[in-house]
């Protein structure tokens, strides 16, 4: 055999060895990829199972929280309307709007506190909207109710201020002497 023949055989053997190494490397890579794929699938299923369990626990927690809030609302027994019930809040708004006999400052301040409590309750619902599954319609209705309550509150405060100004105007326009005791007698019904 000549040197050329030996070189050719050696080159062929090296090529066969290289191809065999590549084939073995591919098989090893395929086994690793298959194992990774199985591990990924198993981890994905475990994660999905964990997420589903967490989602169910969250739904249960939120539902329990919502029921507890409804129960606490029911147990208040203070006669105030539930601001999330359209009929109750509309009745409250209309009755207070139409009641012109209670525009004195004391009555308006008492009713204002209840109205502010209702506004705060609605705002708490809106802040927790993502967690208690409020629909877009409910969110919009709560926002509109807040605006209505705020408008009514301002109107009633304006009416009470007007009544107070009428009383003070009659005092100042009368011929009675203005003494501190006469002013106090006029203001006592307003309980500053």
mmCIF file of C-alpha atoms in Angstrom:
data_model
loop_
_atom_site.group_PDB
_atom_site.id
_atom_site.type_symbol
_atom_site.label_atom_id
_atom_site.label_comp_id
_atom_site.label_asym_id
_atom_site.label_seq_id
_atom_site.Cartn_x
_atom_site.Cartn_y
_atom_site.Cartn_z
ATOM 1 C CA UNK A 1 0.000 0.000 0.000
ATOM 2 C CA UNK A 2 1.190 3.327 -0.838
ATOM 3 C CA UNK A 3 1.222 6.437 1.276
ATOM 4 C CA UNK A 4 -1.623 7.901 -0.771
ATOM 5 C CA UNK A 5 -3.717 4.817 -0.202
ATOM 6 C CA UNK A 6 -2.940 4.924 3.540
ATOM 7 C CA UNK A 7 -3.890 8.619 3.686
ATOM 8 C CA UNK A 8 -7.152 7.940 1.848
ATOM 9 C CA UNK A 9 -8.042 5.035 4.174
ATOM 10 C CA UNK A 10 -7.101 7.130 7.174
ATOM 11 C CA UNK A 11 -9.279 10.015 5.901
ATOM 12 C CA UNK A 12 -12.186 7.632 5.294
ATOM 13 C CA UNK A 13 -11.806 6.174 8.783
ATOM 14 C CA UNK A 14 -11.687 9.671 10.305
ATOM 15 C CA UNK A 15 -14.795 10.627 8.324
ATOM 16 C CA UNK A 16 -16.603 7.477 9.548
ATOM 17 C CA UNK A 17 -15.524 8.242 13.122
ATOM 18 C CA UNK A 18 -16.690 11.861 12.777
ATOM 19 C CA UNK A 19 -20.064 10.782 11.361
ATOM 20 C CA UNK A 20 -20.445 8.203 14.155
ATOM 21 C CA UNK A 21 -19.632 10.859 16.792
ATOM 22 C CA UNK A 22 -22.170 13.235 15.227
ATOM 23 C CA UNK A 23 -24.797 10.453 15.154
ATOM 24 C CA UNK A 24 -24.131 9.622 18.810
ATOM 25 C CA UNK A 25 -24.209 13.331 19.730
ATOM 26 C CA UNK A 26 -27.551 13.746 17.900
ATOM 27 C CA UNK A 27 -29.003 10.723 19.726
ATOM 28 C CA UNK A 28 -27.751 12.066 23.043
ATOM 29 C CA UNK A 29 -29.230 15.510 22.239
ATOM 30 C CA UNK A 30 -32.532 13.911 21.243
ATOM 31 C CA UNK A 31 -32.658 11.951 24.520
ATOM 32 C CA UNK A 32 -31.886 15.113 26.477
ATOM 33 C CA UNK A 33 -34.551 17.062 24.558
ATOM 34 C CA UNK A 34 -37.090 14.263 25.123
ATOM 35 C CA UNK A 35 -36.289 14.233 28.848
ATOM 36 C CA UNK A 36 -36.523 18.056 28.974
ATOM 37 C CA UNK A 37 -39.820 17.922 27.113
ATOM 38 C CA UNK A 38 -41.213 15.373 29.567
ATOM 39 C CA UNK A 39 -39.962 17.421 32.511
ATOM 40 C CA UNK A 40 -41.447 20.597 31.000
ATOM 41 C CA UNK A 41 -44.780 18.854 30.405
ATOM 42 C CA UNK A 42 -44.846 17.482 33.953
ATOM 43 C CA UNK A 43 -43.890 20.863 35.453
ATOM 44 C CA UNK A 44 -46.466 22.626 33.273
ATOM 45 C CA UNK A 45 -49.185 20.248 34.426
ATOM 46 C CA UNK A 46 -48.129 20.671 38.050
ATOM 47 C CA UNK A 47 -48.088 24.443 37.661
ATOM 48 C CA UNK A 48 -51.483 24.479 35.944
ATOM 49 C CA UNK A 49 -52.871 22.292 38.713
ATOM 50 C CA UNK A 50 -51.408 24.629 41.341
ATOM 51 C CA UNK A 51 -52.756 27.705 39.541
ATOM 52 C CA UNK A 52 -56.194 26.129 39.235
ATOM 53 C CA UNK A 53 -56.171 25.335 42.948
ATOM 54 C CA UNK A 54 -55.119 28.902 43.767
ATOM 55 C CA UNK A 55 -57.787 30.312 41.446
ATOM 56 C CA UNK A 56 -60.457 28.165 43.097
ATOM 57 C CA UNK A 57 -59.246 29.206 46.549
ATOM 58 C CA UNK A 58 -59.317 32.867 45.497
ATOM 59 C CA UNK A 59 -62.824 32.566 44.067
ATOM 60 C CA UNK A 60 -63.971 30.905 47.289
ATOM 61 C CA UNK A 61 -62.261 33.560 49.410
ATOM 62 C CA UNK A 62 -63.779 36.403 47.395
ATOM 63 C CA UNK A 63 -67.221 34.826 47.482
ATOM 64 C CA UNK A 64 -66.931 34.361 51.257
ATOM 65 C CA UNK A 65 -65.782 37.964 51.626
ATOM 66 C CA UNK A 66 -68.695 39.170 49.500
ATOM 67 C CA UNK A 67 -71.202 37.131 51.522
ATOM 68 C CA UNK A 68 -69.682 38.384 54.776
ATOM 69 C CA UNK A 69 -69.948 41.989 53.560
ATOM 70 C CA UNK A 70 -73.577 41.390 52.584
ATOM 71 C CA UNK A 71 -74.278 39.832 55.977
ATOM 72 C CA UNK A 72 -72.613 42.714 57.829
ATOM 73 C CA UNK A 73 -74.627 45.129 55.696
ATOM 74 C CA UNK A 74 -77.804 43.256 56.569
ATOM 75 C CA UNK A 75 -76.927 43.177 60.270
ATOM 76 C CA UNK A 76 -76.351 46.933 60.409
ATOM 77 C CA UNK A 77 -80.095 47.398 60.857
ATOM 78 C CA UNK A 78 -79.671 51.166 60.738
ATOM 79 C CA UNK A 79 -82.333 51.744 58.121
ATOM 80 C CA UNK A 80 -79.837 52.973 55.581
ATOM 81 C CA UNK A 81 -80.300 51.712 52.039
ATOM 82 C CA UNK A 82 -77.958 49.238 50.417
ATOM 83 C CA UNK A 83 -76.179 51.382 47.812
ATOM 84 C CA UNK A 84 -75.644 48.350 45.581
ATOM 85 C CA UNK A 85 -79.394 47.733 45.272
ATOM 86 C CA UNK A 86 -80.768 50.068 42.632
ATOM 87 C CA UNK A 87 -84.301 50.259 44.024
ATOM 88 C CA UNK A 88 -83.146 51.079 47.557
ATOM 89 C CA UNK A 89 -80.657 53.778 46.607
ATOM 90 C CA UNK A 90 -83.043 55.381 44.094
ATOM 91 C CA UNK A 91 -85.780 55.496 46.748
ATOM 92 C CA UNK A 92 -83.345 57.081 49.196
ATOM 93 C CA UNK A 93 -82.225 59.700 46.669
ATOM 94 C CA UNK A 94 -85.765 60.565 45.571
ATOM 95 C CA UNK A 95 -87.160 60.782 49.112
ATOM 96 C CA UNK A 96 -84.384 63.072 50.290
ATOM 97 C CA UNK A 97 -84.545 65.155 47.122
ATOM 98 C CA UNK A 98 -88.303 65.697 47.448
ATOM 99 C CA UNK A 99 -88.257 66.349 51.210
ATOM 100 C CA UNK A 100 -88.209 70.147 51.380
ATOM 101 C CA UNK A 101 -89.321 70.188 55.010
ATOM 102 C CA UNK A 102 -85.940 69.036 56.325
ATOM 103 C CA UNK A 103 -83.630 71.641 54.851
ATOM 104 C CA UNK A 104 -82.512 72.981 58.212
ATOM 105 C CA UNK A 105 -78.812 72.710 58.894
ATOM 106 C CA UNK A 106 -79.086 70.074 61.632
ATOM 107 C CA UNK A 107 -81.185 67.658 59.536
ATOM 108 C CA UNK A 108 -79.011 68.170 56.467
ATOM 109 C CA UNK A 109 -75.828 67.501 58.442
ATOM 110 C CA UNK A 110 -77.258 64.257 59.857
ATOM 111 C CA UNK A 111 -78.439 63.114 56.442
ATOM 112 C CA UNK A 112 -75.115 64.193 54.917
ATOM 113 C CA UNK A 113 -73.254 61.798 57.199
ATOM 114 C CA UNK A 114 -75.401 58.907 56.019
ATOM 115 C CA UNK A 115 -74.961 59.966 52.391
ATOM 116 C CA UNK A 116 -71.190 60.151 52.821
ATOM 117 C CA UNK A 117 -71.246 56.652 54.335
ATOM 118 C CA UNK A 118 -73.137 55.393 51.268
ATOM 119 C CA UNK A 119 -70.644 57.085 48.940
ATOM 120 C CA UNK A 120 -67.736 55.535 50.859
ATOM 121 C CA UNK A 121 -69.362 52.114 50.699
ATOM 122 C CA UNK A 122 -69.759 52.396 46.923
ATOM 123 C CA UNK A 123 -66.171 53.590 46.553
ATOM 124 C CA UNK A 124 -64.972 50.557 48.500
ATOM 125 C CA UNK A 125 -66.887 48.316 46.115
ATOM 126 C CA UNK A 126 -65.295 50.099 43.159
ATOM 127 C CA UNK A 127 -61.801 49.781 44.640
ATOM 128 C CA UNK A 128 -62.365 46.052 45.024
ATOM 129 C CA UNK A 129 -64.056 45.724 41.614
ATOM 130 C CA UNK A 130 -61.349 43.468 40.219
ATOM 131 C CA UNK A 131 -61.576 41.147 43.194
ATOM 132 C CA UNK A 132 -65.346 40.817 43.480
ATOM 133 C CA UNK A 133 -66.197 40.291 39.822
ATOM 134 C CA UNK A 134 -68.227 43.433 39.214
ATOM 135 C CA UNK A 135 -69.517 43.745 35.693
ATOM 136 C CA UNK A 136 -68.804 46.864 33.661
ATOM 137 C CA UNK A 137 -72.482 47.759 34.007
ATOM 138 C CA UNK A 138 -72.321 47.541 37.796
ATOM 139 C CA UNK A 139 -69.154 49.642 37.909
ATOM 140 C CA UNK A 140 -70.810 52.280 35.715
ATOM 141 C CA UNK A 141 -73.992 52.215 37.828
ATOM 142 C CA UNK A 142 -72.007 52.615 41.065
ATOM 143 C CA UNK A 143 -70.044 55.529 39.597
ATOM 144 C CA UNK A 144 -73.286 57.202 38.456
ATOM 145 C CA UNK A 145 -74.845 56.649 41.888
ATOM 146 C CA UNK A 146 -71.842 58.287 43.554
ATOM 147 C CA UNK A 147 -72.235 61.319 41.295
ATOM 148 C CA UNK A 148 -75.990 61.487 42.032
ATOM 149 C CA UNK A 149 -75.373 61.274 45.777
ATOM 150 C CA UNK A 150 -72.677 63.961 45.616
ATOM 151 C CA UNK A 151 -74.957 66.252 43.575
ATOM 152 C CA UNK A 152 -77.820 65.720 46.028
ATOM 153 C CA UNK A 153 -75.485 66.351 48.944
ATOM 154 C CA UNK A 154 -74.352 69.669 47.443
ATOM 155 C CA UNK A 155 -77.936 70.689 46.668
ATOM 156 C CA UNK A 156 -79.094 69.939 50.214
ATOM 157 C CA UNK A 157 -76.109 71.753 51.732
ATOM 158 C CA UNK A 158 -76.875 74.743 49.521
ATOM 159 C CA UNK A 159 -80.527 74.663 50.649
ATOM 160 C CA UNK A 160 -79.475 74.507 54.322
ATOM 161 C CA UNK A 161 -77.061 77.389 53.800
ATOM 162 C CA UNK A 162 -79.844 79.370 52.134
ATOM 163 C CA UNK A 163 -82.149 78.711 55.114
ATOM 164 C CA UNK A 164 -79.406 79.818 57.493
ATOM 165 C CA UNK A 165 -78.843 82.986 55.472
ATOM 166 C CA UNK A 166 -82.585 83.743 55.482
ATOM 167 C CA UNK A 167 -82.638 83.492 59.275
ATOM 168 C CA UNK A 168 -79.566 85.661 59.649
ATOM 169 C CA UNK A 169 -80.944 88.179 57.144
ATOM 170 C CA UNK A 170 -84.191 88.472 59.081
ATOM 171 C CA UNK A 171 -82.216 89.043 62.273
ATOM 172 C CA UNK A 172 -80.077 91.748 60.759
ATOM 173 C CA UNK A 173 -82.963 93.461 58.997
ATOM 174 C CA UNK A 174 -85.193 93.524 62.078
ATOM 175 C CA UNK A 175 -85.229 96.398 64.461
ATOM 176 C CA UNK A 176 -84.260 94.137 67.345
ATOM 177 C CA UNK A 177 -81.016 95.021 69.006
ATOM 178 C CA UNK A 178 -78.267 92.540 68.183
ATOM 179 C CA UNK A 179 -76.848 91.137 71.337
ATOM 180 C CA UNK A 180 -74.800 88.015 71.743
ATOM 181 C CA UNK A 181 -77.682 86.326 73.568
ATOM 182 C CA UNK A 182 -80.178 87.092 70.776
ATOM 183 C CA UNK A 183 -77.762 85.739 68.163
ATOM 184 C CA UNK A 184 -77.168 82.594 70.231
ATOM 185 C CA UNK A 185 -80.917 82.035 70.585
ATOM 186 C CA UNK A 186 -81.246 82.123 66.821
ATOM 187 C CA UNK A 187 -78.332 79.766 66.235
ATOM 188 C CA UNK A 188 -79.072 77.214 68.978
ATOM 189 C CA UNK A 189 -81.458 75.174 66.777
ATOM 190 C CA UNK A 190 -78.567 74.592 64.372
ATOM 191 C CA UNK A 191 -76.263 72.971 66.985
ATOM 192 C CA UNK A 192 -72.897 74.139 65.757
#
